[in-house]
PDB file of C-alpha atoms in Angstrom:
ATOM      1  CA  UNK A   1      41.751  -4.231 -29.263  1.00 44.00           C
ATOM      2  CA  UNK A   2      44.035  -1.544 -28.519  1.00 44.00           C
ATOM      3  CA  UNK A   3      41.660   1.552 -29.540  1.00 48.00           C
ATOM      4  CA  UNK A   4      43.335   4.088 -31.723  1.00 44.00           C
ATOM      5  CA  UNK A   5      42.731   7.283 -29.620  1.00 43.00           C
ATOM      6  CA  UNK A   6      44.482   5.785 -26.804  1.00 45.00           C
ATOM      7  CA  UNK A   7      47.523   5.080 -28.761  1.00 44.00           C
ATOM      8  CA  UNK A   8      47.275   8.635 -30.169  1.00 44.00           C
ATOM      9  CA  UNK A   9      46.911  10.104 -26.674  1.00 46.00           C
ATOM     10  CA  UNK A  10      50.099   8.210 -25.743  1.00 49.00           C
ATOM     11  CA  UNK A  11      52.036   9.577 -28.411  1.00 47.00           C
ATOM     12  CA  UNK A  12      50.915  13.195 -28.256  1.00 45.00           C
ATOM     13  CA  UNK A  13      52.052  12.986 -24.223  1.00 49.00           C
ATOM     14  CA  UNK A  14      55.179  11.660 -25.062  1.00 49.00           C
ATOM     15  CA  UNK A  15      55.748  14.565 -27.876  1.00 50.00           C
ATOM     16  CA  UNK A  16      54.665  17.366 -25.157  1.00 48.00           C
ATOM     17  CA  UNK A  17      56.784  16.015 -22.356  1.00 52.00           C
ATOM     18  CA  UNK A  18      60.171  14.992 -24.198  1.00 47.00           C
ATOM     19  CA  UNK A  19      62.707  17.839 -24.531  1.00 50.00           C
ATOM     20  CA  UNK A  20      66.017  16.242 -24.829  1.00 45.00           C
ATOM     21  CA  UNK A  21      66.603  12.697 -24.645  1.00 48.00           C
ATOM     22  CA  UNK A  22      69.255  10.341 -25.437  1.00 46.00           C
ATOM     23  CA  UNK A  23      72.089  13.307 -25.110  1.00 40.00           C
ATOM     24  CA  UNK A  24      75.568  13.039 -26.476  1.00 35.00           C
ATOM     25  CA  UNK A  25      78.265  14.337 -24.093  1.00 36.00           C
ATOM     26  CA  UNK A  26      80.680  16.679 -26.606  1.00 32.00           C
ATOM     27  CA  UNK A  27      79.007  16.238 -30.288  1.00 29.00           C
ATOM     28  CA  UNK A  28      75.392  17.805 -29.077  1.00 32.00           C
ATOM     29  CA  UNK A  29      75.018  21.763 -28.754  1.00 36.00           C
ATOM     30  CA  UNK A  30      73.626  23.134 -25.510  1.00 38.00           C
ATOM     31  CA  UNK A  31      70.223  25.018 -26.058  1.00 37.00           C
ATOM     32  CA  UNK A  32      68.162  26.543 -23.633  1.00 43.00           C
ATOM     33  CA  UNK A  33      64.771  25.444 -23.581  1.00 44.00           C
ATOM     34  CA  UNK A  34      62.819  28.510 -22.358  1.00 41.00           C
ATOM     35  CA  UNK A  35      59.605  27.334 -23.562  1.00 45.00           C
ATOM     36  CA  UNK A  36      59.476  24.783 -21.220  1.00 46.00           C
ATOM     37  CA  UNK A  37      58.978  26.149 -17.732  1.00 64.00           C
ATOM     38  CA  UNK A  38      59.150  23.214 -15.448  1.00 92.00           C
ATOM     39  CA  UNK A  39      62.181  21.145 -16.798  1.00 97.00           C
ATOM     40  CA  UNK A  40      64.067  18.558 -14.847  1.00 98.00           C
ATOM     41  CA  UNK A  41      67.076  17.155 -15.345  1.00 98.00           C
ATOM     42  CA  UNK A  42      67.967  13.364 -14.403  1.00 98.00           C
ATOM     43  CA  UNK A  43      72.083  12.708 -14.180  1.00 98.00           C
ATOM     44  CA  UNK A  44      74.236   9.473 -14.346  1.00 98.00           C
ATOM     45  CA  UNK A  45      77.752   8.985 -13.244  1.00 98.00           C
ATOM     46  CA  UNK A  46      80.279   6.588 -12.250  1.00 98.00           C
ATOM     47  CA  UNK A  47      81.314   7.185  -8.749  1.00 98.00           C
ATOM     48  CA  UNK A  48      84.775   6.104  -7.216  1.00 98.00           C
ATOM     49  CA  UNK A  49      86.674   6.399  -4.342  1.00 97.00           C
ATOM     50  CA  UNK A  50      88.095   9.376  -5.380  1.00 98.00           C
ATOM     51  CA  UNK A  51      86.089  12.035  -3.849  1.00 98.00           C
ATOM     52  CA  UNK A  52      87.306  15.234  -5.546  1.00 98.00           C
ATOM     53  CA  UNK A  53      86.892  13.409  -8.958  1.00 98.00           C
ATOM     54  CA  UNK A  54      83.459  12.525  -8.503  1.00 98.00           C
ATOM     55  CA  UNK A  55      82.669  15.958  -7.253  1.00 98.00           C
ATOM     56  CA  UNK A  56      84.236  17.123 -10.586  1.00 98.00           C
ATOM     57  CA  UNK A  57      81.903  15.330 -12.515  1.00 98.00           C
ATOM     58  CA  UNK A  58      79.071  16.571 -10.137  1.00 98.00           C
ATOM     59  CA  UNK A  59      79.808  20.091 -10.957  1.00 98.00           C
ATOM     60  CA  UNK A  60      79.784  19.000 -14.898  1.00 98.00           C
ATOM     61  CA  UNK A  61      76.192  17.478 -14.835  1.00 98.00           C
ATOM     62  CA  UNK A  62      75.066  20.218 -12.631  1.00 98.00           C
ATOM     63  CA  UNK A  63      76.650  23.087 -15.020  1.00 98.00           C
ATOM     64  CA  UNK A  64      75.169  21.245 -18.022  1.00 98.00           C
ATOM     65  CA  UNK A  65      71.728  20.870 -16.361  1.00 98.00           C
ATOM     66  CA  UNK A  66      71.475  24.379 -15.971  1.00 98.00           C
ATOM     67  CA  UNK A  67      72.404  25.371 -19.190  1.00 97.00           C
ATOM     68  CA  UNK A  68      69.740  23.109 -20.584  1.00 97.00           C
ATOM     69  CA  UNK A  69      67.028  25.094 -18.633  1.00 97.00           C
ATOM     70  CA  UNK A  70      66.518  22.700 -15.659  1.00 98.00           C
ATOM     71  CA  UNK A  71      64.958  24.012 -12.565  1.00 98.00           C
ATOM     72  CA  UNK A  72      65.743  20.873 -10.554  1.00 98.00           C
ATOM     73  CA  UNK A  73      68.524  18.367 -10.969  1.00 98.00           C
ATOM     74  CA  UNK A  74      68.572  14.913  -9.815  1.00 98.00           C
ATOM     75  CA  UNK A  75      72.070  13.185  -8.810  1.00 98.00           C
ATOM     76  CA  UNK A  76      72.491   9.492  -7.970  1.00 98.00           C
ATOM     77  CA  UNK A  77      73.057   7.356  -5.229  1.00 98.00           C
ATOM     78  CA  UNK A  78      76.322   7.692  -3.929  1.00 98.00           C
ATOM     79  CA  UNK A  79      77.575  11.026  -5.890  1.00 98.00           C
ATOM     80  CA  UNK A  80      79.846  11.552  -3.099  1.00 98.00           C
ATOM     81  CA  UNK A  81      82.010   8.354  -3.427  1.00 98.00           C
ATOM     82  CA  UNK A  82      81.868   4.280  -3.611  1.00 97.00           C
ATOM     83  CA  UNK A  83      84.478   2.696  -1.726  1.00 96.00           C
ATOM     84  CA  UNK A  84      86.094  -0.377  -2.073  1.00 94.00           C
ATOM     85  CA  UNK A  85      85.539  -1.729   1.264  1.00 92.00           C
ATOM     86  CA  UNK A  86      83.857  -0.803   4.500  1.00 91.00           C
ATOM     87  CA  UNK A  87      86.860   0.433   6.225  1.00 94.00           C
ATOM     88  CA  UNK A  88      87.474   2.858   3.256  1.00 96.00           C
ATOM     89  CA  UNK A  89      84.017   3.622   3.354  1.00 96.00           C
ATOM     90  CA  UNK A  90      83.751   4.758   7.080  1.00 96.00           C
ATOM     91  CA  UNK A  91      86.870   6.997   6.925  1.00 97.00           C
ATOM     92  CA  UNK A  92      85.343   8.927   3.857  1.00 97.00           C
ATOM     93  CA  UNK A  93      82.125   9.631   5.664  1.00 98.00           C
ATOM     94  CA  UNK A  94      81.040  13.408   6.144  1.00 98.00           C
ATOM     95  CA  UNK A  95      78.511  15.344   8.148  1.00 98.00           C
ATOM     96  CA  UNK A  96      75.838  17.695   6.569  1.00 97.00           C
ATOM     97  CA  UNK A  97      78.490  20.534   7.311  1.00 97.00           C
ATOM     98  CA  UNK A  98      81.264  18.657   5.166  1.00 98.00           C
ATOM     99  CA  UNK A  99      83.013  19.686   2.027  1.00 98.00           C
ATOM    100  CA  UNK A 100      80.696  17.755  -0.117  1.00 98.00           C
ATOM    101  CA  UNK A 101      77.285  19.318   0.923  1.00 98.00           C
ATOM    102  CA  UNK A 102      78.901  22.737   1.058  1.00 98.00           C
ATOM    103  CA  UNK A 103      80.255  22.306  -2.275  1.00 98.00           C
ATOM    104  CA  UNK A 104      76.708  21.066  -3.742  1.00 98.00           C
ATOM    105  CA  UNK A 105      75.261  24.225  -1.971  1.00 98.00           C
ATOM    106  CA  UNK A 106      77.706  26.403  -3.771  1.00 98.00           C
ATOM    107  CA  UNK A 107      76.592  24.919  -7.001  1.00 98.00           C
ATOM    108  CA  UNK A 108      72.970  25.358  -6.288  1.00 98.00           C
ATOM    109  CA  UNK A 109      73.459  28.993  -5.445  1.00 98.00           C
ATOM    110  CA  UNK A 110      75.752  29.326  -8.646  1.00 98.00           C
ATOM    111  CA  UNK A 111      73.451  28.013 -11.095  1.00 98.00           C
ATOM    112  CA  UNK A 112      70.072  28.835  -9.682  1.00 98.00           C
ATOM    113  CA  UNK A 113      68.613  25.623  -9.264  1.00 98.00           C
ATOM    114  CA  UNK A 114      67.335  22.877  -6.954  1.00 98.00           C
ATOM    115  CA  UNK A 115      69.023  19.669  -6.267  1.00 99.00           C
ATOM    116  CA  UNK A 116      68.027  16.246  -5.227  1.00 98.00           C
ATOM    117  CA  UNK A 117      71.553  14.940  -3.996  1.00 98.00           C
ATOM    118  CA  UNK A 118      70.596  11.181  -4.335  1.00 97.00           C
ATOM    119  CA  UNK A 119      72.357   9.936  -1.231  1.00 97.00           C
ATOM    120  CA  UNK A 120      75.707  11.019   0.222  1.00 98.00           C
ATOM    121  CA  UNK A 121      77.352   8.685   3.154  1.00 98.00           C
ATOM    122  CA  UNK A 122      76.425  10.740   6.316  1.00 98.00           C
ATOM    123  CA  UNK A 123      77.839   9.836   9.735  1.00 97.00           C
ATOM    124  CA  UNK A 124      75.638   8.228  12.379  1.00 97.00           C
ATOM    125  CA  UNK A 125      75.708  10.427  15.684  1.00 95.00           C
ATOM    126  CA  UNK A 126      73.998   7.350  17.480  1.00 95.00           C
ATOM    127  CA  UNK A 127      76.563   4.799  16.174  1.00 95.00           C
ATOM    128  CA  UNK A 128      80.043   5.279  15.405  1.00 94.00           C
ATOM    129  CA  UNK A 129      80.836   1.994  13.288  1.00 95.00           C
ATOM    130  CA  UNK A 130      77.772   2.530  11.333  1.00 96.00           C
ATOM    131  CA  UNK A 131      76.617   5.617   8.853  1.00 98.00           C
ATOM    132  CA  UNK A 132      73.679   6.788   7.116  1.00 98.00           C
ATOM    133  CA  UNK A 133      72.800   6.625   3.235  1.00 98.00           C
ATOM    134  CA  UNK A 134      70.829  10.246   3.160  1.00 98.00           C
ATOM    135  CA  UNK A 135      68.996  11.581   0.196  1.00 98.00           C
ATOM    136  CA  UNK A 136      68.988  15.729   0.648  1.00 98.00           C
ATOM    137  CA  UNK A 137      66.951  18.518  -1.344  1.00 98.00           C
ATOM    138  CA  UNK A 138      68.557  21.717  -1.602  1.00 98.00           C
ATOM    139  CA  UNK A 139      67.069  24.883  -2.657  1.00 98.00           C
ATOM    140  CA  UNK A 140      68.595  27.896  -5.015  1.00 98.00           C
ATOM    141  CA  UNK A 141      69.928  29.234  -1.744  1.00 98.00           C
ATOM    142  CA  UNK A 142      71.844  26.074  -0.941  1.00 98.00           C
ATOM    143  CA  UNK A 143      69.411  25.490   1.862  1.00 98.00           C
ATOM    144  CA  UNK A 144      68.524  21.798   2.923  1.00 98.00           C
ATOM    145  CA  UNK A 145      64.646  21.851   2.649  1.00 98.00           C
ATOM    146  CA  UNK A 146      64.151  17.978   3.216  1.00 98.00           C
ATOM    147  CA  UNK A 147      66.171  15.152   3.984  1.00 98.00           C
ATOM    148  CA  UNK A 148      65.621  11.216   3.883  1.00 98.00           C
ATOM    149  CA  UNK A 149      67.317   8.037   5.044  1.00 98.00           C
ATOM    150  CA  UNK A 150      67.269   5.095   3.299  1.00 98.00           C
ATOM    151  CA  UNK A 151      65.084   2.569   4.871  1.00 97.00           C
ATOM    152  CA  UNK A 152      65.325  -0.608   2.957  1.00 97.00           C
ATOM    153  CA  UNK A 153      68.746  -2.245   2.997  1.00 96.00           C
ATOM    154  CA  UNK A 154      70.012  -4.288   0.003  1.00 94.00           C
ATOM    155  CA  UNK A 155      71.477  -7.473   1.657  1.00 92.00           C
ATOM    156  CA  UNK A 156      71.125  -9.992  -1.409  1.00 87.00           C
ATOM    157  CA  UNK A 157      73.628 -12.846  -2.076  1.00 80.00           C
ATOM    158  CA  UNK A 158      73.073 -14.375  -5.579  1.00 78.00           C
ATOM    159  CA  UNK A 159      75.941 -16.780  -5.168  1.00 71.00           C
ATOM    160  CA  UNK A 160      79.417 -16.763  -6.407  1.00 65.00           C
ATOM    161  CA  UNK A 161      81.333 -13.362  -6.087  1.00 68.00           C
ATOM    162  CA  UNK A 162      77.731 -11.128  -6.382  1.00 67.00           C
ATOM    163  CA  UNK A 163      76.501  -9.944  -3.427  1.00 69.00           C
ATOM    164  CA  UNK A 164      76.215  -6.727  -1.251  1.00 81.00           C
ATOM    165  CA  UNK A 165      75.040  -6.561   2.424  1.00 88.00           C
ATOM    166  CA  UNK A 166      74.501  -2.958   3.297  1.00 92.00           C
ATOM    167  CA  UNK A 167      73.326  -3.787   6.934  1.00 93.00           C
ATOM    168  CA  UNK A 168      77.013  -4.041   7.554  1.00 92.00           C
ATOM    169  CA  UNK A 169      77.804  -0.352   7.246  1.00 94.00           C
ATOM    170  CA  UNK A 170      74.431   1.233   7.138  1.00 97.00           C
ATOM    171  CA  UNK A 171      71.710   2.283   9.497  1.00 97.00           C
ATOM    172  CA  UNK A 172      68.364   1.940   8.096  1.00 97.00           C
ATOM    173  CA  UNK A 173      66.418   5.083   8.038  1.00 97.00           C
ATOM    174  CA  UNK A 174      63.364   4.895  10.998  1.00 95.00           C
ATOM    175  CA  UNK A 175      60.487   7.155   9.228  1.00 95.00           C
ATOM    176  CA  UNK A 176      59.248   8.583   5.624  1.00 96.00           C
ATOM    177  CA  UNK A 177      59.803  12.189   4.743  1.00 97.00           C
ATOM    178  CA  UNK A 178      56.745  13.895   3.695  1.00 97.00           C
ATOM    179  CA  UNK A 179      56.782  15.212   0.059  1.00 98.00           C
ATOM    180  CA  UNK A 180      58.530  18.624  -0.233  1.00 98.00           C
ATOM    181  CA  UNK A 181      57.221  21.367  -2.413  1.00 98.00           C
ATOM    182  CA  UNK A 182      59.380  22.527  -5.475  1.00 98.00           C
ATOM    183  CA  UNK A 183      59.358  24.714  -8.485  1.00 98.00           C
ATOM    184  CA  UNK A 184      58.454  21.392 -10.539  1.00 98.00           C
ATOM    185  CA  UNK A 185      56.132  19.872  -7.970  1.00 98.00           C
ATOM    186  CA  UNK A 186      55.910  17.981  -5.183  1.00 98.00           C
ATOM    187  CA  UNK A 187      58.772  15.500  -4.862  1.00 98.00           C
ATOM    188  CA  UNK A 188      58.650  12.495  -2.948  1.00 98.00           C
ATOM    189  CA  UNK A 189      62.217  10.762  -1.372  1.00 98.00           C
ATOM    190  CA  UNK A 190      63.037   7.255  -1.744  1.00 98.00           C
ATOM    191  CA  UNK A 191      66.422   5.586  -2.624  1.00 98.00           C
ATOM    192  CA  UNK A 192      67.704   2.808  -4.832  1.00 97.00           C
ATOM    193  CA  UNK A 193      66.195  -0.500  -3.070  1.00 97.00           C
ATOM    194  CA  UNK A 194      63.301   1.301  -2.004  1.00 98.00           C
ATOM    195  CA  UNK A 195      61.666   1.197  -5.526  1.00 98.00           C
ATOM    196  CA  UNK A 196      60.864  -2.767  -4.711  1.00 97.00           C
ATOM    197  CA  UNK A 197      58.382  -1.702  -1.983  1.00 97.00           C
ATOM    198  CA  UNK A 198      55.391  -0.140  -3.319  1.00 97.00           C
ATOM    199  CA  UNK A 199      53.992   0.653   0.282  1.00 95.00           C
ATOM    200  CA  UNK A 200      56.829   3.576   0.419  1.00 97.00           C
ATOM    201  CA  UNK A 201      55.668   5.072  -2.879  1.00 97.00           C
ATOM    202  CA  UNK A 202      51.975   4.497  -1.826  1.00 96.00           C
ATOM    203  CA  UNK A 203      52.607   6.664   1.368  1.00 95.00           C
ATOM    204  CA  UNK A 204      54.009   9.537  -0.769  1.00 97.00           C
ATOM    205  CA  UNK A 205      51.446   9.205  -3.074  1.00 97.00           C
ATOM    206  CA  UNK A 206      48.691   9.501  -0.537  1.00 94.00           C
ATOM    207  CA  UNK A 207      51.017  12.711   1.399  1.00 96.00           C
ATOM    208  CA  UNK A 208      50.599  14.534  -2.181  1.00 97.00           C
ATOM    209  CA  UNK A 209      53.588  13.396  -4.240  1.00 98.00           C
ATOM    210  CA  UNK A 210      53.331  14.332  -7.742  1.00 98.00           C
ATOM    211  CA  UNK A 211      57.230  13.113  -8.686  1.00 98.00           C
ATOM    212  CA  UNK A 212      58.780  10.066  -6.830  1.00 98.00           C
ATOM    213  CA  UNK A 213      62.525   9.893  -7.097  1.00 98.00           C
ATOM    214  CA  UNK A 214      64.494   6.273  -7.142  1.00 98.00           C
ATOM    215  CA  UNK A 215      68.480   7.546  -7.184  1.00 98.00           C
ATOM    216  CA  UNK A 216      70.215   4.469  -7.756  1.00 98.00           C
ATOM    217  CA  UNK A 217      73.261   2.311  -7.788  1.00 96.00           C
ATOM    218  CA  UNK A 218      71.318  -0.853  -9.175  1.00 95.00           C
ATOM    219  CA  UNK A 219      74.123  -3.814  -9.903  1.00 93.00           C
ATOM    220  CA  UNK A 220      74.129  -4.797 -13.814  1.00 92.00           C
ATOM    221  CA  UNK A 221      72.260  -8.073 -12.900  1.00 91.00           C
ATOM    222  CA  UNK A 222      69.060  -6.833 -11.368  1.00 94.00           C
ATOM    223  CA  UNK A 223      69.161  -3.441 -13.299  1.00 94.00           C
ATOM    224  CA  UNK A 224      68.745  -5.277 -16.704  1.00 95.00           C
ATOM    225  CA  UNK A 225      66.285  -7.235 -15.669  1.00 96.00           C
ATOM    226  CA  UNK A 226      64.182  -4.854 -13.121  1.00 97.00           C
ATOM    227  CA  UNK A 227      64.949  -1.506 -13.590  1.00 98.00           C
ATOM    228  CA  UNK A 228      63.104  -0.041 -16.151  1.00 98.00           C
ATOM    229  CA  UNK A 229      59.920  -2.096 -15.009  1.00 98.00           C
ATOM    230  CA  UNK A 230      60.223  -1.117 -11.409  1.00 98.00           C
ATOM    231  CA  UNK A 231      60.118   2.455 -12.547  1.00 98.00           C
ATOM    232  CA  UNK A 232      57.551   2.232 -14.487  1.00 98.00           C
ATOM    233  CA  UNK A 233      55.156   0.413 -12.274  1.00 98.00           C
ATOM    234  CA  UNK A 234      55.634   2.709  -9.552  1.00 98.00           C
ATOM    235  CA  UNK A 235      54.687   5.667 -11.939  1.00 98.00           C
ATOM    236  CA  UNK A 236      51.653   3.986 -13.092  1.00 98.00           C
ATOM    237  CA  UNK A 237      50.323   2.826  -9.991  1.00 97.00           C
ATOM    238  CA  UNK A 238      50.687   6.083  -8.093  1.00 98.00           C
ATOM    239  CA  UNK A 239      50.143   8.184 -11.481  1.00 98.00           C
ATOM    240  CA  UNK A 240      52.991  10.022 -10.885  1.00 98.00           C
ATOM    241  CA  UNK A 241      56.219  11.053 -12.733  1.00 98.00           C
ATOM    242  CA  UNK A 242      59.313   9.151 -11.374  1.00 98.00           C
ATOM    243  CA  UNK A 243      62.776  10.239 -11.668  1.00 98.00           C
ATOM    244  CA  UNK A 244      65.595   7.586 -11.416  1.00 98.00           C
ATOM    245  CA  UNK A 245      69.109   8.997 -11.703  1.00 98.00           C
ATOM    246  CA  UNK A 246      71.694   6.564 -11.900  1.00 98.00           C
ATOM    247  CA  UNK A 247      75.346   5.046 -11.301  1.00 98.00           C
ATOM    248  CA  UNK A 248      76.749   3.244 -14.064  1.00 98.00           C
ATOM    249  CA  UNK A 249      79.645   1.621 -15.250  1.00 97.00           C
ATOM    250  CA  UNK A 250      82.690  -0.119 -13.039  1.00 97.00           C
ATOM    251  CA  UNK A 251      83.133   1.639  -9.576  1.00 97.00           C
ATOM    252  CA  UNK A 252      86.053  -0.855  -8.892  1.00 94.00           C
ATOM    253  CA  UNK A 253      87.014  -4.218  -8.890  1.00 91.00           C
ATOM    254  CA  UNK A 254      84.110  -5.515  -6.675  1.00 88.00           C
ATOM    255  CA  UNK A 255      81.307  -3.320  -8.346  1.00 91.00           C
ATOM    256  CA  UNK A 256      79.717  -2.295 -11.302  1.00 94.00           C
ATOM    257  CA  UNK A 257      76.509  -0.373 -11.966  1.00 96.00           C
ATOM    258  CA  UNK A 258      73.840  -0.854 -14.138  1.00 97.00           C
ATOM    259  CA  UNK A 259      73.040   2.800 -15.392  1.00 97.00           C
ATOM    260  CA  UNK A 260      70.448   4.345 -17.769  1.00 98.00           C
ATOM    261  CA  UNK A 261      69.133   7.109 -16.138  1.00 98.00           C
ATOM    262  CA  UNK A 262      65.529   7.914 -16.713  1.00 98.00           C
ATOM    263  CA  UNK A 263      62.321  10.081 -16.329  1.00 98.00           C
ATOM    264  CA  UNK A 264      58.812   8.320 -16.631  1.00 98.00           C
ATOM    265  CA  UNK A 265      55.733  10.132 -16.934  1.00 98.00           C
ATOM    266  CA  UNK A 266      52.434   9.140 -15.012  1.00 98.00           C
ATOM    267  CA  UNK A 267      51.082   6.945 -17.934  1.00 98.00           C
ATOM    268  CA  UNK A 268      54.413   5.112 -18.007  1.00 98.00           C
ATOM    269  CA  UNK A 269      56.053   6.377 -20.861  1.00 98.00           C
ATOM    270  CA  UNK A 270      59.797   6.607 -20.525  1.00 98.00           C
ATOM    271  CA  UNK A 271      60.359  10.631 -21.625  1.00 98.00           C
ATOM    272  CA  UNK A 272      64.004  10.722 -21.500  1.00 98.00           C
ATOM    273  CA  UNK A 273      66.741   8.479 -20.823  1.00 98.00           C
ATOM    274  CA  UNK A 274      70.519   8.713 -20.737  1.00 98.00           C
ATOM    275  CA  UNK A 275      73.159   7.292 -22.963  1.00 93.00           C
ATOM    276  CA  UNK A 276      76.010   5.083 -21.466  1.00 92.00           C
ATOM    277  CA  UNK A 277      78.717   6.582 -19.182  1.00 96.00           C
ATOM    278  CA  UNK A 278      78.579  10.276 -17.677  1.00 98.00           C
ATOM    279  CA  UNK A 279      75.389  11.964 -19.284  1.00 98.00           C
ATOM    280  CA  UNK A 280      72.066  14.138 -18.222  1.00 98.00           C
ATOM    281  CA  UNK A 281      68.903  14.537 -20.078  1.00 98.00           C
ATOM    282  CA  UNK A 282      66.080  16.375 -19.538  1.00 98.00           C
ATOM    283  CA  UNK A 283      62.432  16.614 -19.592  1.00 98.00           C
ATOM    284  CA  UNK A 284      59.105  18.874 -19.002  1.00 97.00           C
ATOM    285  CA  UNK A 285      57.243  17.869 -16.151  1.00 98.00           C
ATOM    286  CA  UNK A 286      53.451  18.985 -16.834  1.00 97.00           C
ATOM    287  CA  UNK A 287      51.547  18.749 -13.903  1.00 97.00           C
ATOM    288  CA  UNK A 288      48.223  19.748 -15.868  1.00 96.00           C
ATOM    289  CA  UNK A 289      48.789  16.481 -17.716  1.00 97.00           C
ATOM    290  CA  UNK A 290      49.295  14.504 -14.204  1.00 98.00           C
ATOM    291  CA  UNK A 291      46.014  15.801 -13.205  1.00 97.00           C
ATOM    292  CA  UNK A 292      44.326  14.659 -16.333  1.00 97.00           C
ATOM    293  CA  UNK A 293      46.081  11.358 -15.825  1.00 98.00           C
ATOM    294  CA  UNK A 294      44.279  10.856 -12.576  1.00 98.00           C
ATOM    295  CA  UNK A 295      41.015  12.177 -13.269  1.00 98.00           C
ATOM    296  CA  UNK A 296      40.381  10.090 -16.296  1.00 98.00           C
ATOM    297  CA  UNK A 297      41.683   6.471 -14.220  1.00 97.00           C
ATOM    298  CA  UNK A 298      40.593   7.612 -10.592  1.00 97.00           C
ATOM    299  CA  UNK A 299      42.091   4.535  -9.316  1.00 96.00           C
ATOM    300  CA  UNK A 300      42.787   6.217  -6.200  1.00 93.00           C
ATOM    301  CA  UNK A 301      39.093   6.400  -5.229  1.00 94.00           C
ATOM    302  CA  UNK A 302      38.356   2.697  -6.526  1.00 95.00           C
ATOM    303  CA  UNK A 303      40.707   1.187  -3.433  1.00 92.00           C
ATOM    304  CA  UNK A 304      39.024  -1.115  -1.514  1.00 93.00           C
ATOM    305  CA  UNK A 305      40.906  -0.542   2.078  1.00 90.00           C
ATOM    306  CA  UNK A 306      37.809  -2.514   3.493  1.00 92.00           C
ATOM    307  CA  UNK A 307      39.157  -5.799   1.876  1.00 94.00           C
ATOM    308  CA  UNK A 308      42.897  -5.073   2.098  1.00 89.00           C
ATOM    309  CA  UNK A 309      43.666  -2.467   4.525  1.00 88.00           C
ATOM    310  CA  UNK A 310      45.280   0.962   4.177  1.00 87.00           C
ATOM    311  CA  UNK A 311      49.131   0.934   3.877  1.00 80.00           C
ATOM    312  CA  UNK A 312      49.348   4.674   3.245  1.00 74.00           C
ATOM    313  CA  UNK A 313      48.966   5.146   7.089  1.00 74.00           C
ATOM    314  CA  UNK A 314      52.685   5.550   7.651  1.00 69.00           C
ATOM    315  CA  UNK A 315      55.228   7.089  10.078  1.00 65.00           C
ATOM    316  CA  UNK A 316      56.395  10.662   8.945  1.00 69.00           C
ATOM    317  CA  UNK A 317      59.163  12.925   9.906  1.00 67.00           C
ATOM    318  CA  UNK A 318      59.578  16.712   9.333  1.00 62.00           C
ATOM    319  CA  UNK A 319      60.784  17.417   6.263  1.00 56.00           C
ATOM    320  CA  UNK A 320      64.456  18.909   7.188  1.00 58.00           C
TER     321      UNK A 320
END
């Protein structure tokens, strides 16, 4: 039997965290949440092969998030573009000094927010035939304070025309980036398919992560079955906030994404979730609540490394 105090505690945590969920793009008035000091915004968009249009959407999302009081804004994987094929994708790839990151740096400075750029397509200097998928964090000065290259590549074929093989054009990352200190807490970087590998999140948690990020472009088939449960599982087992920015809708004739960008608290409750289509929603990150969850259920102290080893002994790299 579920105890009533536990139910009430969960309801109180939801009420404390939720500032704005299920936002409506045009009909909902914008109000700044001045009393919520650690507001984060999670974004949802539909990237195409039109980089200018994608950046226009990014600009709108960042501006709206800033007006809602967000200190840090989280954008999805492939916010820069989703190409129709490998050849087009390789022709559009940029370096970190290219126009995409330069424009994002301007947005960070203009609106006074930190940006989690879920993943942009970066030239691989060691292999001209492939590229990297890179998660970049910018501060309010537009400086890169951390970056991470996607380590787990999505090579899956369900049969028929439903398949995706990232290894044909991506080079996998070779290290884990330590959590980066931000105004809203210590943020651990990952990308999309990484969410299926709990070892990565355990490593980030061991290194002090308070927020785990999974900017994504989940397929509709896998998203409907696994997106929410994976994000909530990573939040519960690591007792961290989890932020999942997402691609949504039809990108081209070959590719469509599930959407439902969301924020999950350390108890596993969904405290913010976007509508269908281009959207942004916000929630408060309460690190005191996070510490209470960890103190009340100290699972980290109960681990039996003598039985199953310590997977948190991981390879890391400098944060930039």
